[in-house]
């Protein structure tokens, strides 16, 4: 399906989606939500358009097509630090609060985790968690890279942001997909559930053979706000998922609230992170 440039990139930057999360899920001990952004249009029309496109086109079949296309990992073979530098070519000129490039933002997240004394694999997860955004550099639309994730193949919860836009999704009218359980069984476990396509799912498959299971849950489900904030999909989860989601809950504040004016110096931190990468990941990864 062909999309216009506006349909492919409705947001001024990928971070605009994350900024909107701060409006929905503010934390009282952090900077007040209204201070994070001062856009001319507080109604966030571009964010609404982003979700309209996401909810319209993220169908069960679309996800299967993307998995078939990208899980071949035939785009690039590159060292992890090189992949982060590649990600860094996603330039964000729209941020009025802080001037951090992609690499600096990930370092800031990871350094906040390290400062709190968490295990080194948790620190590495903070450093890696957005690496899947390289999908944009392979020409993918923003709404197929970032955004709240949700199960496909079953009814869309009204706890998903802007649920009204699912009215344009063909799966809404497909009797195989539009019931509470759809193609799944009650409490089947998320390992048996297909999630909407984006950077979380892509990075999970890149790292699934290398990182501890709690790290993989953090990576795969950190954008699954309908569950870890709204508890909308308890009927698909099993007890193991519930235990692992305690790690997702630990990670979420670092993902959303670690921005500060202190700019990490990548050249100084690079030796530590290269050693950490070497401990858990192969010398090169395939994208």
mmCIF file of N, CA and C in Angstrom, residues 148-257:
data_model
loop_
_atom_site.group_PDB
_atom_site.id
_atom_site.type_symbol
_atom_site.label_atom_id
_atom_site.label_comp_id
_atom_site.label_asym_id
_atom_site.label_seq_id
_atom_site.Cartn_x
_atom_site.Cartn_y
_atom_site.Cartn_z
ATOM 1 N N UNK A 148 1.922 3.241 21.139
ATOM 2 C CA UNK A 148 1.480 2.226 22.088
ATOM 3 C C UNK A 148 1.254 0.917 21.343
ATOM 4 N N UNK A 149 1.715 -0.186 21.907
ATOM 5 C CA UNK A 149 1.514 -1.484 21.285
ATOM 6 C C UNK A 149 0.316 -2.194 21.911
ATOM 7 N N UNK A 150 -0.207 -3.179 21.189
ATOM 8 C CA UNK A 150 -1.403 -3.883 21.635
ATOM 9 C C UNK A 150 -1.489 -5.210 20.884
ATOM 10 N N UNK A 151 -2.204 -6.192 21.436
ATOM 11 C CA UNK A 151 -2.376 -7.452 20.722
ATOM 12 C C UNK A 151 -3.193 -7.269 19.449
ATOM 13 N N UNK A 152 -2.830 -7.990 18.423
ATOM 14 C CA UNK A 152 -3.661 -8.093 17.228
ATOM 15 C C UNK A 152 -4.190 -9.519 17.168
ATOM 16 N N UNK A 153 -5.320 -9.699 16.489
ATOM 17 C CA UNK A 153 -5.930 -11.017 16.428
ATOM 18 C C UNK A 153 -7.020 -11.218 17.454
ATOM 19 N N UNK A 154 -7.361 -10.163 18.193
ATOM 20 C CA UNK A 154 -8.462 -10.200 19.150
ATOM 21 C C UNK A 154 -9.046 -8.792 19.249
ATOM 22 N N UNK A 155 -10.144 -8.666 19.986
ATOM 23 C CA UNK A 155 -10.812 -7.366 20.088
ATOM 24 C C UNK A 155 -9.878 -6.308 20.661
ATOM 25 N N UNK A 156 -9.968 -5.094 20.128
ATOM 26 C CA UNK A 156 -9.166 -3.977 20.625
ATOM 27 C C UNK A 156 -9.802 -3.430 21.907
ATOM 28 N N UNK A 157 -9.014 -3.303 22.949
ATOM 29 C CA UNK A 157 -9.529 -2.778 24.203
ATOM 30 C C UNK A 157 -9.833 -1.288 24.087
ATOM 31 N N UNK A 158 -10.871 -0.844 24.797
ATOM 32 C CA UNK A 158 -11.152 0.591 24.826
ATOM 33 C C UNK A 158 -10.195 1.336 25.739
ATOM 34 N N UNK A 159 -9.253 0.605 26.367
ATOM 35 C CA UNK A 159 -8.211 1.241 27.176
ATOM 36 C C UNK A 159 -7.012 1.664 26.332
ATOM 37 N N UNK A 160 -6.970 1.242 25.074
ATOM 38 C CA UNK A 160 -5.918 1.704 24.163
ATOM 39 C C UNK A 160 -6.208 3.152 23.815
ATOM 40 N N UNK A 161 -5.175 3.970 23.726
ATOM 41 C CA UNK A 161 -5.363 5.379 23.432
ATOM 42 C C UNK A 161 -6.130 5.561 22.123
ATOM 43 N N UNK A 162 -7.069 6.520 22.087
ATOM 44 C CA UNK A 162 -7.889 6.814 20.923
ATOM 45 C C UNK A 162 -8.534 5.549 20.324
ATOM 46 N N UNK A 163 -9.267 4.798 21.115
ATOM 47 C CA UNK A 163 -9.836 3.540 20.598
ATOM 48 C C UNK A 163 -10.832 3.746 19.468
ATOM 49 N N UNK A 164 -11.396 4.953 19.361
ATOM 50 C CA UNK A 164 -12.389 5.195 18.314
ATOM 51 C C UNK A 164 -11.816 5.010 16.915
ATOM 52 N N UNK A 165 -10.484 5.146 16.781
ATOM 53 C CA UNK A 165 -9.890 5.025 15.455
ATOM 54 C C UNK A 165 -9.820 3.582 14.964
ATOM 55 N N UNK A 166 -10.079 2.608 15.842
ATOM 56 C CA UNK A 166 -10.125 1.224 15.386
ATOM 57 C C UNK A 166 -11.362 0.953 14.522
ATOM 58 N N UNK A 167 -12.285 1.902 14.463
ATOM 59 C CA UNK A 167 -13.459 1.737 13.607
ATOM 60 C C UNK A 167 -13.069 1.584 12.141
ATOM 61 N N UNK A 168 -11.884 2.099 11.764
ATOM 62 C CA UNK A 168 -11.419 1.997 10.375
ATOM 63 C C UNK A 168 -10.521 0.785 10.149
ATOM 64 N N UNK A 169 -10.277 -0.008 11.198
ATOM 65 C CA UNK A 169 -9.407 -1.186 11.090
ATOM 66 C C UNK A 169 -10.233 -2.381 10.616
ATOM 67 N N UNK A 170 -9.859 -3.026 9.527
ATOM 68 C CA UNK A 170 -10.651 -4.160 9.020
ATOM 69 C C UNK A 170 -10.856 -5.276 10.034
ATOM 70 N N UNK A 171 -9.895 -5.472 10.937
ATOM 71 C CA UNK A 171 -10.026 -6.550 11.930
ATOM 72 C C UNK A 171 -11.220 -6.337 12.854
ATOM 73 N N UNK A 172 -11.644 -5.098 12.999
ATOM 74 C CA UNK A 172 -12.793 -4.791 13.847
ATOM 75 C C UNK A 172 -14.051 -5.501 13.348
ATOM 76 N N UNK A 173 -14.089 -5.824 12.063
ATOM 77 C CA UNK A 173 -15.278 -6.419 11.451
ATOM 78 C C UNK A 173 -15.049 -7.885 11.047
ATOM 79 N N UNK A 174 -13.906 -8.412 11.429
ATOM 80 C CA UNK A 174 -13.561 -9.795 11.099
ATOM 81 C C UNK A 174 -13.941 -10.681 12.285
ATOM 82 N N UNK A 175 -14.864 -11.614 12.097
ATOM 83 C CA UNK A 175 -15.355 -12.419 13.215
ATOM 84 C C UNK A 175 -14.274 -13.295 13.834
ATOM 85 N N UNK A 176 -13.190 -13.537 13.093
ATOM 86 C CA UNK A 176 -12.079 -14.308 13.668
ATOM 87 C C UNK A 176 -11.249 -13.482 14.648
ATOM 88 N N UNK A 177 -11.289 -12.155 14.502
ATOM 89 C CA UNK A 177 -10.401 -11.280 15.261
ATOM 90 C C UNK A 177 -11.116 -10.338 16.227
ATOM 91 N N UNK A 178 -12.427 -10.232 16.174
ATOM 92 C CA UNK A 178 -13.087 -9.147 16.911
ATOM 93 C C UNK A 178 -13.790 -9.581 18.191
ATOM 94 N N UNK A 179 -13.481 -10.791 18.672
ATOM 95 C CA UNK A 179 -14.019 -11.225 19.957
ATOM 96 C C UNK A 179 -12.969 -11.028 21.048
ATOM 97 N N UNK A 180 -13.373 -11.180 22.282
ATOM 98 C CA UNK A 180 -12.475 -10.927 23.413
ATOM 99 C C UNK A 180 -11.177 -11.713 23.286
ATOM 100 N N UNK A 181 -11.271 -12.988 22.904
ATOM 101 C CA UNK A 181 -10.075 -13.835 22.806
ATOM 102 C C UNK A 181 -9.579 -13.991 21.378
ATOM 103 N N UNK A 182 -10.440 -13.769 20.392
ATOM 104 C CA UNK A 182 -10.009 -13.860 19.005
ATOM 105 C C UNK A 182 -9.369 -15.202 18.693
ATOM 106 N N UNK A 183 -8.137 -15.170 18.189
ATOM 107 C CA UNK A 183 -7.432 -16.396 17.803
ATOM 108 C C UNK A 183 -6.717 -17.047 18.983
ATOM 109 N N UNK A 184 -6.882 -16.502 20.190
ATOM 110 C CA UNK A 184 -6.162 -16.978 21.367
ATOM 111 C C UNK A 184 -7.067 -17.742 22.325
ATOM 112 N N UNK A 185 -6.450 -18.351 23.321
ATOM 113 C CA UNK A 185 -7.161 -19.043 24.383
ATOM 114 C C UNK A 185 -7.072 -18.224 25.668
ATOM 115 N N UNK A 186 -8.033 -18.364 26.575
ATOM 116 C CA UNK A 186 -7.951 -17.639 27.851
ATOM 117 C C UNK A 186 -6.644 -17.922 28.580
ATOM 118 N N UNK A 187 -6.008 -16.838 29.049
ATOM 119 C CA UNK A 187 -4.756 -16.922 29.825
ATOM 120 C C UNK A 187 -3.706 -17.790 29.140
ATOM 121 N N UNK A 188 -3.611 -17.618 27.820
ATOM 122 C CA UNK A 188 -2.670 -18.407 27.025
ATOM 123 C C UNK A 188 -1.223 -17.981 27.224
ATOM 124 N N UNK A 189 -1.002 -16.789 27.781
ATOM 125 C CA UNK A 189 0.353 -16.271 27.950
ATOM 126 C C UNK A 189 0.762 -15.419 26.765
ATOM 127 N N UNK A 190 1.449 -14.328 27.051
ATOM 128 C CA UNK A 190 1.807 -13.399 25.978
ATOM 129 C C UNK A 190 2.778 -13.991 24.965
ATOM 130 N N UNK A 191 3.479 -15.054 25.356
ATOM 131 C CA UNK A 191 4.365 -15.712 24.392
ATOM 132 C C UNK A 191 3.584 -16.268 23.206
ATOM 133 N N UNK A 192 2.287 -16.459 23.378
ATOM 134 C CA UNK A 192 1.433 -16.985 22.315
ATOM 135 C C UNK A 192 0.581 -15.900 21.651
ATOM 136 N N UNK A 193 0.844 -14.641 22.001
ATOM 137 C CA UNK A 193 0.062 -13.511 21.499
ATOM 138 C C UNK A 193 0.908 -12.688 20.536
ATOM 139 N N UNK A 194 0.334 -12.333 19.399
ATOM 140 C CA UNK A 194 1.016 -11.478 18.425
ATOM 141 C C UNK A 194 0.718 -10.020 18.742
ATOM 142 N N UNK A 195 1.776 -9.230 18.922
ATOM 143 C CA UNK A 195 1.631 -7.811 19.225
ATOM 144 C C UNK A 195 1.706 -6.979 17.947
ATOM 145 N N UNK A 196 1.156 -5.774 18.006
ATOM 146 C CA UNK A 196 1.297 -4.845 16.889
ATOM 147 C C UNK A 196 2.781 -4.626 16.591
ATOM 148 N N UNK A 197 3.059 -4.236 15.360
ATOM 149 C CA UNK A 197 4.447 -4.161 14.896
ATOM 150 C C UNK A 197 5.090 -2.827 15.254
ATOM 151 N N UNK A 198 6.345 -2.879 15.687
ATOM 152 C CA UNK A 198 7.083 -1.661 15.973
ATOM 153 C C UNK A 198 8.459 -1.972 16.520
ATOM 154 N N UNK A 199 9.101 -0.937 17.077
ATOM 155 C CA UNK A 199 10.496 -1.089 17.500
ATOM 156 C C UNK A 199 10.667 -2.050 18.665
ATOM 157 N N UNK A 200 9.643 -2.187 19.513
ATOM 158 C CA UNK A 200 9.731 -3.103 20.647
ATOM 159 C C UNK A 200 9.853 -4.552 20.164
ATOM 160 N N UNK A 201 8.916 -4.945 19.302
ATOM 161 C CA UNK A 201 8.888 -6.322 18.821
ATOM 162 C C UNK A 201 10.130 -6.638 17.989
ATOM 163 N N UNK A 202 10.554 -5.700 17.179
ATOM 164 C CA UNK A 202 11.737 -5.894 16.340
ATOM 165 C C UNK A 202 12.988 -6.109 17.199
ATOM 166 N N UNK A 203 13.198 -5.263 18.192
ATOM 167 C CA UNK A 203 14.388 -5.402 19.030
ATOM 168 C C UNK A 203 14.322 -6.668 19.873
ATOM 169 N N UNK A 204 13.136 -7.037 20.318
ATOM 170 C CA UNK A 204 13.011 -8.294 21.066
ATOM 171 C C UNK A 204 13.582 -9.452 20.255
ATOM 172 N N UNK A 205 13.232 -9.537 18.990
ATOM 173 C CA UNK A 205 13.705 -10.648 18.169
ATOM 174 C C UNK A 205 15.198 -10.554 17.885
ATOM 175 N N UNK A 206 15.754 -9.354 17.867
ATOM 176 C CA UNK A 206 17.202 -9.204 17.690
ATOM 177 C C UNK A 206 17.950 -9.722 18.914
ATOM 178 N N UNK A 207 17.398 -9.520 20.102
ATOM 179 C CA UNK A 207 18.121 -9.787 21.357
ATOM 180 C C UNK A 207 17.656 -11.030 22.100
ATOM 181 N N UNK A 208 16.638 -11.735 21.611
ATOM 182 C CA UNK A 208 15.971 -12.763 22.417
ATOM 183 C C UNK A 208 16.865 -13.936 22.810
ATOM 184 N N UNK A 209 17.929 -14.171 22.074
ATOM 185 C CA UNK A 209 18.825 -15.281 22.402
ATOM 186 C C UNK A 209 20.003 -14.857 23.271
ATOM 187 N N UNK A 210 20.009 -13.603 23.724
ATOM 188 C CA UNK A 210 21.211 -13.083 24.365
ATOM 189 C C UNK A 210 21.004 -12.448 25.741
ATOM 190 N N UNK A 211 19.814 -11.936 26.026
ATOM 191 C CA UNK A 211 19.589 -11.195 27.264
ATOM 192 C C UNK A 211 18.725 -11.992 28.229
ATOM 193 N N UNK A 212 18.820 -11.716 29.534
ATOM 194 C CA UNK A 212 17.963 -12.391 30.510
ATOM 195 C C UNK A 212 16.488 -12.118 30.239
ATOM 196 N N UNK A 213 15.645 -13.034 30.671
ATOM 197 C CA UNK A 213 14.221 -12.909 30.376
ATOM 198 C C UNK A 213 13.599 -11.609 30.875
ATOM 199 N N UNK A 214 13.910 -11.130 32.086
ATOM 200 C CA UNK A 214 13.326 -9.839 32.489
ATOM 201 C C UNK A 214 13.667 -8.707 31.525
ATOM 202 N N UNK A 215 14.884 -8.705 30.983
ATOM 203 C CA UNK A 215 15.270 -7.684 30.006
ATOM 204 C C UNK A 215 14.425 -7.798 28.747
ATOM 205 N N UNK A 216 14.151 -9.024 28.331
ATOM 206 C CA UNK A 216 13.361 -9.228 27.120
ATOM 207 C C UNK A 216 11.927 -8.761 27.309
ATOM 208 N N UNK A 217 11.377 -8.959 28.498
ATOM 209 C CA UNK A 217 10.036 -8.433 28.776
ATOM 210 C C UNK A 217 10.043 -6.908 28.737
ATOM 211 N N UNK A 218 11.065 -6.289 29.313
ATOM 212 C CA UNK A 218 11.164 -4.828 29.277
ATOM 213 C C UNK A 218 11.186 -4.321 27.843
ATOM 214 N N UNK A 219 11.989 -4.976 27.010
ATOM 215 C CA UNK A 219 12.131 -4.551 25.623
ATOM 216 C C UNK A 219 10.830 -4.760 24.857
ATOM 217 N N UNK A 220 10.239 -5.936 25.018
ATOM 218 C CA UNK A 220 9.092 -6.306 24.182
ATOM 219 C C UNK A 220 7.802 -5.587 24.562
ATOM 220 N N UNK A 221 7.666 -5.239 25.856
ATOM 221 C CA UNK A 221 6.378 -4.738 26.329
ATOM 222 C C UNK A 221 6.435 -3.339 26.929
ATOM 223 N N UNK A 222 7.540 -2.611 26.746
ATOM 224 C CA UNK A 222 7.616 -1.308 27.406
ATOM 225 C C UNK A 222 6.649 -0.290 26.808
ATOM 226 N N UNK A 223 6.129 -0.552 25.598
ATOM 227 C CA UNK A 223 5.128 0.346 25.011
ATOM 228 C C UNK A 223 3.711 -0.222 25.104
ATOM 229 N N UNK A 224 3.535 -1.315 25.827
ATOM 230 C CA UNK A 224 2.237 -1.971 25.970
ATOM 231 C C UNK A 224 1.492 -1.317 27.143
ATOM 232 N N UNK A 225 1.163 -0.035 26.972
ATOM 233 C CA UNK A 225 0.561 0.740 28.059
ATOM 234 C C UNK A 225 -0.839 0.256 28.412
ATOM 235 N N UNK A 226 -1.549 -0.315 27.444
ATOM 236 C CA UNK A 226 -2.894 -0.814 27.735
ATOM 237 C C UNK A 226 -2.862 -1.915 28.789
ATOM 238 N N UNK A 227 -1.720 -2.578 28.929
ATOM 239 C CA UNK A 227 -1.615 -3.592 29.970
ATOM 240 C C UNK A 227 -0.866 -3.087 31.201
ATOM 241 N N UNK A 228 0.377 -2.595 31.035
ATOM 242 C CA UNK A 228 1.127 -2.315 32.258
ATOM 243 C C UNK A 228 0.662 -1.052 32.970
ATOM 244 N N UNK A 229 -0.158 -0.225 32.323
ATOM 245 C CA UNK A 229 -0.775 0.903 33.018
ATOM 246 C C UNK A 229 -2.276 0.718 33.218
ATOM 247 N N UNK A 230 -2.959 0.088 32.256
ATOM 248 C CA UNK A 230 -4.418 0.018 32.284
ATOM 249 C C UNK A 230 -4.976 -1.367 32.622
ATOM 250 N N UNK A 231 -4.108 -2.405 32.625
ATOM 251 C CA UNK A 231 -4.526 -3.778 32.982
ATOM 252 C C UNK A 231 -5.660 -4.279 32.094
ATOM 253 N N UNK A 232 -5.583 -3.994 30.819
ATOM 254 C CA UNK A 232 -6.682 -4.296 29.898
ATOM 255 C C UNK A 232 -6.638 -5.707 29.328
ATOM 256 N N UNK A 233 -5.510 -6.394 29.455
ATOM 257 C CA UNK A 233 -5.382 -7.702 28.812
ATOM 258 C C UNK A 233 -5.019 -8.801 29.804
ATOM 259 N N UNK A 234 -5.515 -8.690 31.017
ATOM 260 C CA UNK A 234 -5.288 -9.734 32.018
ATOM 261 C C UNK A 234 -5.787 -11.085 31.519
ATOM 262 N N UNK A 235 -6.819 -11.088 30.694
ATOM 263 C CA UNK A 235 -7.427 -12.335 30.237
ATOM 264 C C UNK A 235 -6.533 -13.118 29.280
ATOM 265 N N UNK A 236 -5.485 -12.493 28.749
ATOM 266 C CA UNK A 236 -4.543 -13.197 27.880
ATOM 267 C C UNK A 236 -3.262 -13.578 28.617
ATOM 268 N N UNK A 237 -2.998 -12.961 29.747
ATOM 269 C CA UNK A 237 -1.747 -13.182 30.473
ATOM 270 C C UNK A 237 -1.832 -14.423 31.357
ATOM 271 N N UNK A 238 -0.662 -15.036 31.582
ATOM 272 C CA UNK A 238 -0.579 -16.116 32.554
ATOM 273 C C UNK A 238 0.218 -15.640 33.770
ATOM 274 N N UNK A 239 0.387 -16.496 34.749
ATOM 275 C CA UNK A 239 1.059 -16.092 35.983
ATOM 276 C C UNK A 239 2.518 -15.704 35.739
ATOM 277 N N UNK A 240 3.147 -16.353 34.772
ATOM 278 C CA UNK A 240 4.538 -16.007 34.470
ATOM 279 C C UNK A 240 4.632 -14.586 33.909
ATOM 280 N N UNK A 241 3.707 -14.230 33.034
ATOM 281 C CA UNK A 241 3.669 -12.855 32.523
ATOM 282 C C UNK A 241 3.530 -11.861 33.664
ATOM 283 N N UNK A 242 2.644 -12.141 34.592
ATOM 284 C CA UNK A 242 2.407 -11.209 35.703
ATOM 285 C C UNK A 242 3.657 -11.036 36.544
ATOM 286 N N UNK A 243 4.396 -12.101 36.748
ATOM 287 C CA UNK A 243 5.650 -12.000 37.503
ATOM 288 C C UNK A 243 6.675 -11.174 36.733
ATOM 289 N N UNK A 244 6.769 -11.392 35.427
ATOM 290 C CA UNK A 244 7.748 -10.676 34.612
ATOM 291 C C UNK A 244 7.384 -9.210 34.432
ATOM 292 N N UNK A 245 6.094 -8.888 34.471
ATOM 293 C CA UNK A 245 5.684 -7.499 34.285
ATOM 294 C C UNK A 245 6.106 -6.609 35.455
ATOM 295 N N UNK A 246 6.519 -7.198 36.568
ATOM 296 C CA UNK A 246 7.099 -6.395 37.642
ATOM 297 C C UNK A 246 8.378 -5.718 37.163
ATOM 298 N N UNK A 247 9.089 -6.377 36.243
ATOM 299 C CA UNK A 247 10.294 -5.774 35.668
ATOM 300 C C UNK A 247 9.934 -4.675 34.669
ATOM 301 N N UNK A 248 8.877 -4.891 33.909
ATOM 302 C CA UNK A 248 8.407 -3.847 32.993
ATOM 303 C C UNK A 248 8.038 -2.598 33.790
ATOM 304 N N UNK A 249 7.375 -2.798 34.922
ATOM 305 C CA UNK A 249 6.998 -1.677 35.786
ATOM 306 C C UNK A 249 8.228 -0.956 36.338
ATOM 307 N N UNK A 250 9.288 -1.709 36.643
ATOM 308 C CA UNK A 250 10.527 -1.080 37.124
ATOM 309 C C UNK A 250 11.174 -0.238 36.037
ATOM 310 N N UNK A 251 11.084 -0.720 34.803
ATOM 311 C CA UNK A 251 11.739 -0.037 33.700
ATOM 312 C C UNK A 251 11.015 1.226 33.273
ATOM 313 N N UNK A 252 9.694 1.216 33.320
ATOM 314 C CA UNK A 252 8.890 2.288 32.745
ATOM 315 C C UNK A 252 9.279 3.691 33.203
ATOM 316 N N UNK A 253 9.509 3.941 34.499
ATOM 317 C CA UNK A 253 9.889 5.313 34.893
ATOM 318 C C UNK A 253 11.197 5.785 34.264
ATOM 319 N N UNK A 254 12.148 4.874 34.075
ATOM 320 C CA UNK A 254 13.397 5.277 33.422
ATOM 321 C C UNK A 254 13.155 5.614 31.954
ATOM 322 N N UNK A 255 12.249 4.903 31.328
ATOM 323 C CA UNK A 255 11.938 5.149 29.926
ATOM 324 C C UNK A 255 11.287 6.515 29.739
ATOM 325 N N UNK A 256 10.362 6.865 30.639
ATOM 326 C CA UNK A 256 9.593 8.097 30.465
ATOM 327 C C UNK A 256 10.225 9.324 31.109
ATOM 328 N N UNK A 257 10.901 9.145 32.245
ATOM 329 C CA UNK A 257 11.197 10.304 33.087
ATOM 330 C C UNK A 257 12.682 10.544 33.340
#
